[in-house]
Every structure is written in structure tokens, then in C-alpha cells.
Coordinates of C-alpha atoms and ligand atoms in Angstrom, one line a residue:
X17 CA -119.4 80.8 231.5
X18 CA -117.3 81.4 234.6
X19 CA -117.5 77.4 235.3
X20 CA -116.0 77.0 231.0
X21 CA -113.4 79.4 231.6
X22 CA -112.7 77.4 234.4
X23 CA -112.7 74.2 233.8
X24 CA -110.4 75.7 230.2
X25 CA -107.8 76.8 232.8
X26 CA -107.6 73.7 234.2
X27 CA -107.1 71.1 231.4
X28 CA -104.6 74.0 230.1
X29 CA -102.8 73.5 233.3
X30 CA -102.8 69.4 232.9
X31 CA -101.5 69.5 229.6
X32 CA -98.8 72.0 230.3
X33 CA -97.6 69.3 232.4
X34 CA -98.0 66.2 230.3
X35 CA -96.0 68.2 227.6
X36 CA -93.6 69.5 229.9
X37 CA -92.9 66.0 231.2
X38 CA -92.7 64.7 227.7
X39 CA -90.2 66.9 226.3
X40 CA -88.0 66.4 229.6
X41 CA -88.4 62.7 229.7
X42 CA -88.1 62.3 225.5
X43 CA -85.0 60.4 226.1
X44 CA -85.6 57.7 228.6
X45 CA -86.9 54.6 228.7
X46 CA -88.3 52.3 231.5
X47 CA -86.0 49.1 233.0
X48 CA -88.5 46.9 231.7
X49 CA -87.8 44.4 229.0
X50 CA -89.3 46.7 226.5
X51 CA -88.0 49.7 227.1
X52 CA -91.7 51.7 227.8
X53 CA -91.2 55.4 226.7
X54 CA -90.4 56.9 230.4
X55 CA -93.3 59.2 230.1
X56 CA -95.9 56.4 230.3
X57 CA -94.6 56.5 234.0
X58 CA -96.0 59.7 235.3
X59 CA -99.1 59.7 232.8
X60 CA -99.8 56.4 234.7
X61 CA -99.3 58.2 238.2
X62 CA -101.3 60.8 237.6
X63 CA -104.3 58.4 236.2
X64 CA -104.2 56.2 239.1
X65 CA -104.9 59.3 241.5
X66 CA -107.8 60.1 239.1
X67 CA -109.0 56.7 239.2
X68 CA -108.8 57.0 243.3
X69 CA -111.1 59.9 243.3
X70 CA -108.5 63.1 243.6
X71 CA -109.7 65.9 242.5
X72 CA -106.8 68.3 243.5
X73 CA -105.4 69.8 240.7
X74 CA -101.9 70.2 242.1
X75 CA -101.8 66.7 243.0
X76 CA -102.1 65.8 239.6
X77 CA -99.6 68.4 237.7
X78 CA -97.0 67.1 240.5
X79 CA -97.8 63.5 239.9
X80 CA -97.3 64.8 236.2
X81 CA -94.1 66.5 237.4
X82 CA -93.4 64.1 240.0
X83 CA -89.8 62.3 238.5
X84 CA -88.8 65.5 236.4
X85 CA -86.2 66.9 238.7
X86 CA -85.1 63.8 239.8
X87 CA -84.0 62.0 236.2
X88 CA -84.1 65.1 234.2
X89 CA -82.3 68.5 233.7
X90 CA -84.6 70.2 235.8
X91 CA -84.0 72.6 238.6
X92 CA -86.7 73.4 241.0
X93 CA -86.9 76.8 240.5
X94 CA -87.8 76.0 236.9
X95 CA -90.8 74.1 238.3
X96 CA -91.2 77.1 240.6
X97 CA -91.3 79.3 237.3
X98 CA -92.8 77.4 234.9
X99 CA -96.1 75.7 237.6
X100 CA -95.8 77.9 241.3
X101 CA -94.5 76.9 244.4
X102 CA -97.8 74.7 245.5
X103 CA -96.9 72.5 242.3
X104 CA -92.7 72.4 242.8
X105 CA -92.9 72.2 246.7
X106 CA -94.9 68.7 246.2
X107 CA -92.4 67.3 243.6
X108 CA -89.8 68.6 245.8
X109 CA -90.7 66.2 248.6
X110 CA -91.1 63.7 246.2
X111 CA -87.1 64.0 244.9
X112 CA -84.5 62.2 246.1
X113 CA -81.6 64.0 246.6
X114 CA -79.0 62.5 244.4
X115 CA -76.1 63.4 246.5
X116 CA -76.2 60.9 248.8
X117 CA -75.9 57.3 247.7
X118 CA -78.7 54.8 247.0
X119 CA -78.9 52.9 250.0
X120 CA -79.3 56.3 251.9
X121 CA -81.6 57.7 249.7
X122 CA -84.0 55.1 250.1
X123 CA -83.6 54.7 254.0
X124 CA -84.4 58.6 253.7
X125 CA -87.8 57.8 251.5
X126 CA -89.2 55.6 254.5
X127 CA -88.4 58.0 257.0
X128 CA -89.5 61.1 254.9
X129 CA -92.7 59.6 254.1
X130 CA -94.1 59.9 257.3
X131 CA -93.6 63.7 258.0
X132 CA -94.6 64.3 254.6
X133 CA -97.5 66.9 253.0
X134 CA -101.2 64.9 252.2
X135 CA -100.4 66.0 248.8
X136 CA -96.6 64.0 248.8
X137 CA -98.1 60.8 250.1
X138 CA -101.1 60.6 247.6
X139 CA -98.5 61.0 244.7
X140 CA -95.9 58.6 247.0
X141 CA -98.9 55.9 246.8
X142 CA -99.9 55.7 243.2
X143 CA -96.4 55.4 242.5
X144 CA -95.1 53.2 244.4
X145 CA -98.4 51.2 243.2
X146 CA -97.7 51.7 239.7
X147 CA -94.3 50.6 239.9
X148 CA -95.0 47.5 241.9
X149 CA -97.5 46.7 239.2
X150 CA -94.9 47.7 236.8
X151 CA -92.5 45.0 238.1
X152 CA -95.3 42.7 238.4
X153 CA -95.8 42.6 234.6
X154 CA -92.3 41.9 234.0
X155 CA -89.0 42.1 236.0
X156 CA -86.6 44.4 234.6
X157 CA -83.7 43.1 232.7
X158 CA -80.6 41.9 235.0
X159 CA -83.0 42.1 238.1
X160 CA -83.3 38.5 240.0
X161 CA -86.3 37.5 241.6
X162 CA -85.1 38.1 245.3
X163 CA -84.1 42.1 244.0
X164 CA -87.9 42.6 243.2
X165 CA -88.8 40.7 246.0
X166 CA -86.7 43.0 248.2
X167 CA -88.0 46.1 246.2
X168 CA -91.8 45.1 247.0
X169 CA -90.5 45.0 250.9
X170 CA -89.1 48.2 251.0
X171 CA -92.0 50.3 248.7
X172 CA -93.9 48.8 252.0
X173 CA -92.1 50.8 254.4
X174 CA -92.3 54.0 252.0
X175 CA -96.2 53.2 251.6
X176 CA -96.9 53.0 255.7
X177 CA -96.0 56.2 256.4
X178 CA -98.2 57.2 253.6
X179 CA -101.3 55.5 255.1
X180 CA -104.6 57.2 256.2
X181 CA -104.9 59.0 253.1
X182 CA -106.3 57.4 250.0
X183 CA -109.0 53.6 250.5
X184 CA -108.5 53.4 246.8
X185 CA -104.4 53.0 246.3
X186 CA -103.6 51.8 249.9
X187 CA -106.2 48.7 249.0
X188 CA -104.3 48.2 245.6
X189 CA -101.2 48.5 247.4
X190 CA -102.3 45.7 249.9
X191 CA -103.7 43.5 247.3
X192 CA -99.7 43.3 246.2
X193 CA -98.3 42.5 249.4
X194 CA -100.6 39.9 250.5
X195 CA -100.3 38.1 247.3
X196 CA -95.9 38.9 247.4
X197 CA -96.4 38.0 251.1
X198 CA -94.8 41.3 252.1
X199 CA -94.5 41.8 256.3
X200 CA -96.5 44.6 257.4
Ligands
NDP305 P1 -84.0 50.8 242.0 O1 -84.1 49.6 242.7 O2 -84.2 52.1 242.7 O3 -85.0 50.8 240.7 C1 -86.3 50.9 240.9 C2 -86.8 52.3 240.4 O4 -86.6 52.4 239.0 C3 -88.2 52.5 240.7 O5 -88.4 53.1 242.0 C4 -88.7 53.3 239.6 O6 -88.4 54.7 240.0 C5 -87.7 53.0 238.4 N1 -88.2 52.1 237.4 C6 -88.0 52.2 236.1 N2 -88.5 51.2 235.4 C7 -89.1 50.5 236.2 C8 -89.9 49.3 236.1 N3 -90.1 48.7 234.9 N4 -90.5 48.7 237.2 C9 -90.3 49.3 238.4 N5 -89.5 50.4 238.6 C10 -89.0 51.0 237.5 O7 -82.8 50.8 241.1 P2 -81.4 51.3 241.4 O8 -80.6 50.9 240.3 O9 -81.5 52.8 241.7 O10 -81.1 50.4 242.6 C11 -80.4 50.7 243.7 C12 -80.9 49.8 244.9 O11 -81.2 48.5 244.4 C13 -79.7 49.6 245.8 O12 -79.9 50.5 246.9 C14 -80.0 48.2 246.4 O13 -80.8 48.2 247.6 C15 -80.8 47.5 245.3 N6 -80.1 46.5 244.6 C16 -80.3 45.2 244.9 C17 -79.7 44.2 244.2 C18 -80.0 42.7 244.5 O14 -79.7 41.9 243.7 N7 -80.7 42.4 245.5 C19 -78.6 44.4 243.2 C20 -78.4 45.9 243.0 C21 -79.1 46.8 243.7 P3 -89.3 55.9 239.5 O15 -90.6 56.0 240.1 O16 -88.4 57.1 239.9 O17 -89.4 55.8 238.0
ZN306 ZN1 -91.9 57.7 239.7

């Protein structure tokens, strides 16, 4: 009984999250060619961390939550309100802060990976992996060859200093750069 009530709680949590995501994200679309409904995105995160073997519930609602306050109007203390400060804290180091400009804000990702919570760099990993894969499949519209090419480079600096953390994703994530004959 305790282990339903449980296990209850916990798919309540998850899909709190999906529809939360959904509802923020109803509006956007993905860069590729077919405009994928945005919220395929995280759903995808999230099921590549199941399919590596997390269990951590947290993990998954941030990996749920993981681009809400970045593209959406969402404020961290919502996330706060809404999902606790376990759940927020982990998107929070997954958010780019928008003030700076893009260049900077992606020089920041590599060097805030490293210092970053277990938690942050499992979510980092599957999606960085899923969008690799994502421009894989097709290359966003106005996007030459040598901007994805340069995009696979630098998700390779994000993904070392996530390393040591998940066989699964960091083995997908290798498959990619060998065959896009990323440095290491
Ligand atoms: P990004 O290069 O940051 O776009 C990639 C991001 O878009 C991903 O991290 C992902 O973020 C999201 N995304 C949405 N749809 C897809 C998809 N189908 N496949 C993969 N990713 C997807 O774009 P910006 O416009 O922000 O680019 C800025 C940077 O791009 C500049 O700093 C510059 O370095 C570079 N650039 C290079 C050019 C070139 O020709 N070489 C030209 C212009 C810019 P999320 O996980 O949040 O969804
Ligand atoms: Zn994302």
C-alpha cells in the first residue's frame, strides 16, 4: 500500500511537469525544417536519462523543466513554488543567463559545466546528446554545414566537464564525435 501511494506520488510529480512544460512551451517550435512542437525537446531529455538508467526523480522533473525558464515566461521562483528548490536549483544551473550575449553565454556553459551539481551534468548530457542527434537528422533551416559542425565542437567542451557521470549518454555522445570527427 505504502509502495502504491508511492509510486502515485511520483508519476503525479512527472506529469505535473510534462504539463507544466507543455503549457509553457505551447508556442514554440524547434529550428528544424519541420518545426517539431518545442515540447518534444524536453520529453526527449527526460527519456534519454530513463533510458541511461536514472532513477532520480528530480533529475527527471528538471530535465522536464530543464529549458522553461530559459525560453519561456518563467521565473525561478515559480519553479521554486510550483516543484521545490531541489527541482528549480537543478534547472537553474542549467539556464543561461540571457543578459549576456551569445558568445559569452556559451563560453560560460563550458566553464560552468565543470563545477556543476551530478544532477546538472546528467541533464547537461542527454541534452546536448539529444540535440546533436537532433541536428543530425536534419540541419536547421539557414544553418550551413560548417555552423553545425562548429556546434558539435563546442557541445564537446560542454559534455567534458560533464564526464564521469553517466556510461550510457557519454558513449552516445562519443559515438557522435568520432563519426563528426570532433577533437577531444
Ligand atoms: P544556437 O547555435 O545556440 O542554436 C542551437 C540551440 O538551439 C540548441 O542548443 C538548442 O537549444 C536549440 N535548438 C532548437 N532546435 C534545434 C534543433 N533542431 N537542433 C539542435 N538544436 C536546436 O543558436 P543561436 O541562434 O542562439 O546561435 C548563436 C551562436 O551560433 C553564436 O554564438 C555563434 O557562435 C553561432 N553562429 C554561427 C554561425 C555560423 O555560420 N558559423 C552563424 C550564426 C551564429 P535548447 O536545448 O535550449 O533547445
Ligand atoms: Zn534543451
Amino acid at each position: 500500500m505504502a509502495d502504491n501511494c508511492e509510486s502515485e506520488a511520483v508519476l503525479a510529480a512527472v506529469i505535473k511537469c510534462v504539463n507544466f512544460a507543455a503549457v509553457k512551451h505551447k508556442d514554440q517550435r524547434r529550428k528544424d525544417p519541420e518545426q517539431t512542437p518545442y515540447i518534444n525537446h524536453p520529453v526527449g531529455v527526460a527519456y534519454l536519462l530513463v533510458e541511461s538508467g536514472v532513477k532520480d526523480l528530480a533529475v527527471l522533473q528538471a530535465a522536464l523543466l530543464h529549458d522553461t525558464v530559459e525560453d519561456t515566461e518563467t521565473s525561478h521562483e515559480e519553479l521554486v513554488v510550483e516543484f521545490g528548490p531541489k527541482v528549480a536549483g537543478i534547472v537553474a544551473e542549467v539556464t543561461d543567463d540571457k543578459n549576456l550575449d551569445k558568445e559569452e553565454r556559451k563560453r560560460l556553459q563550458i566553464i560552468n559545466a565543470r563545477s556543476a551539481s551530478r544532477e546538472a551534468k546528467l541533464v547537461k548530457l542527454a541534452d546536448k546528446l539529444y540535440n546533436l542527434r537532433d541536428l543530425e537528422r536534419s540541419v536547421p533551416q539557414g544553418w550551413t554545414q560548417e555552423r553545425v559542425e562548429e556546434y558539435f565542437q563546442w557541445a564537446a567542451k560542454v559534455v567534458a566537464g560533464c564526464r564521469g557521470n553517466s556510461e550510457f549518454l557519454e558513449g552516445e555522445l562519443d559515438k557522435l564525435f568520432v563519426k563528426w570527427k570532433v577533437n577531444l
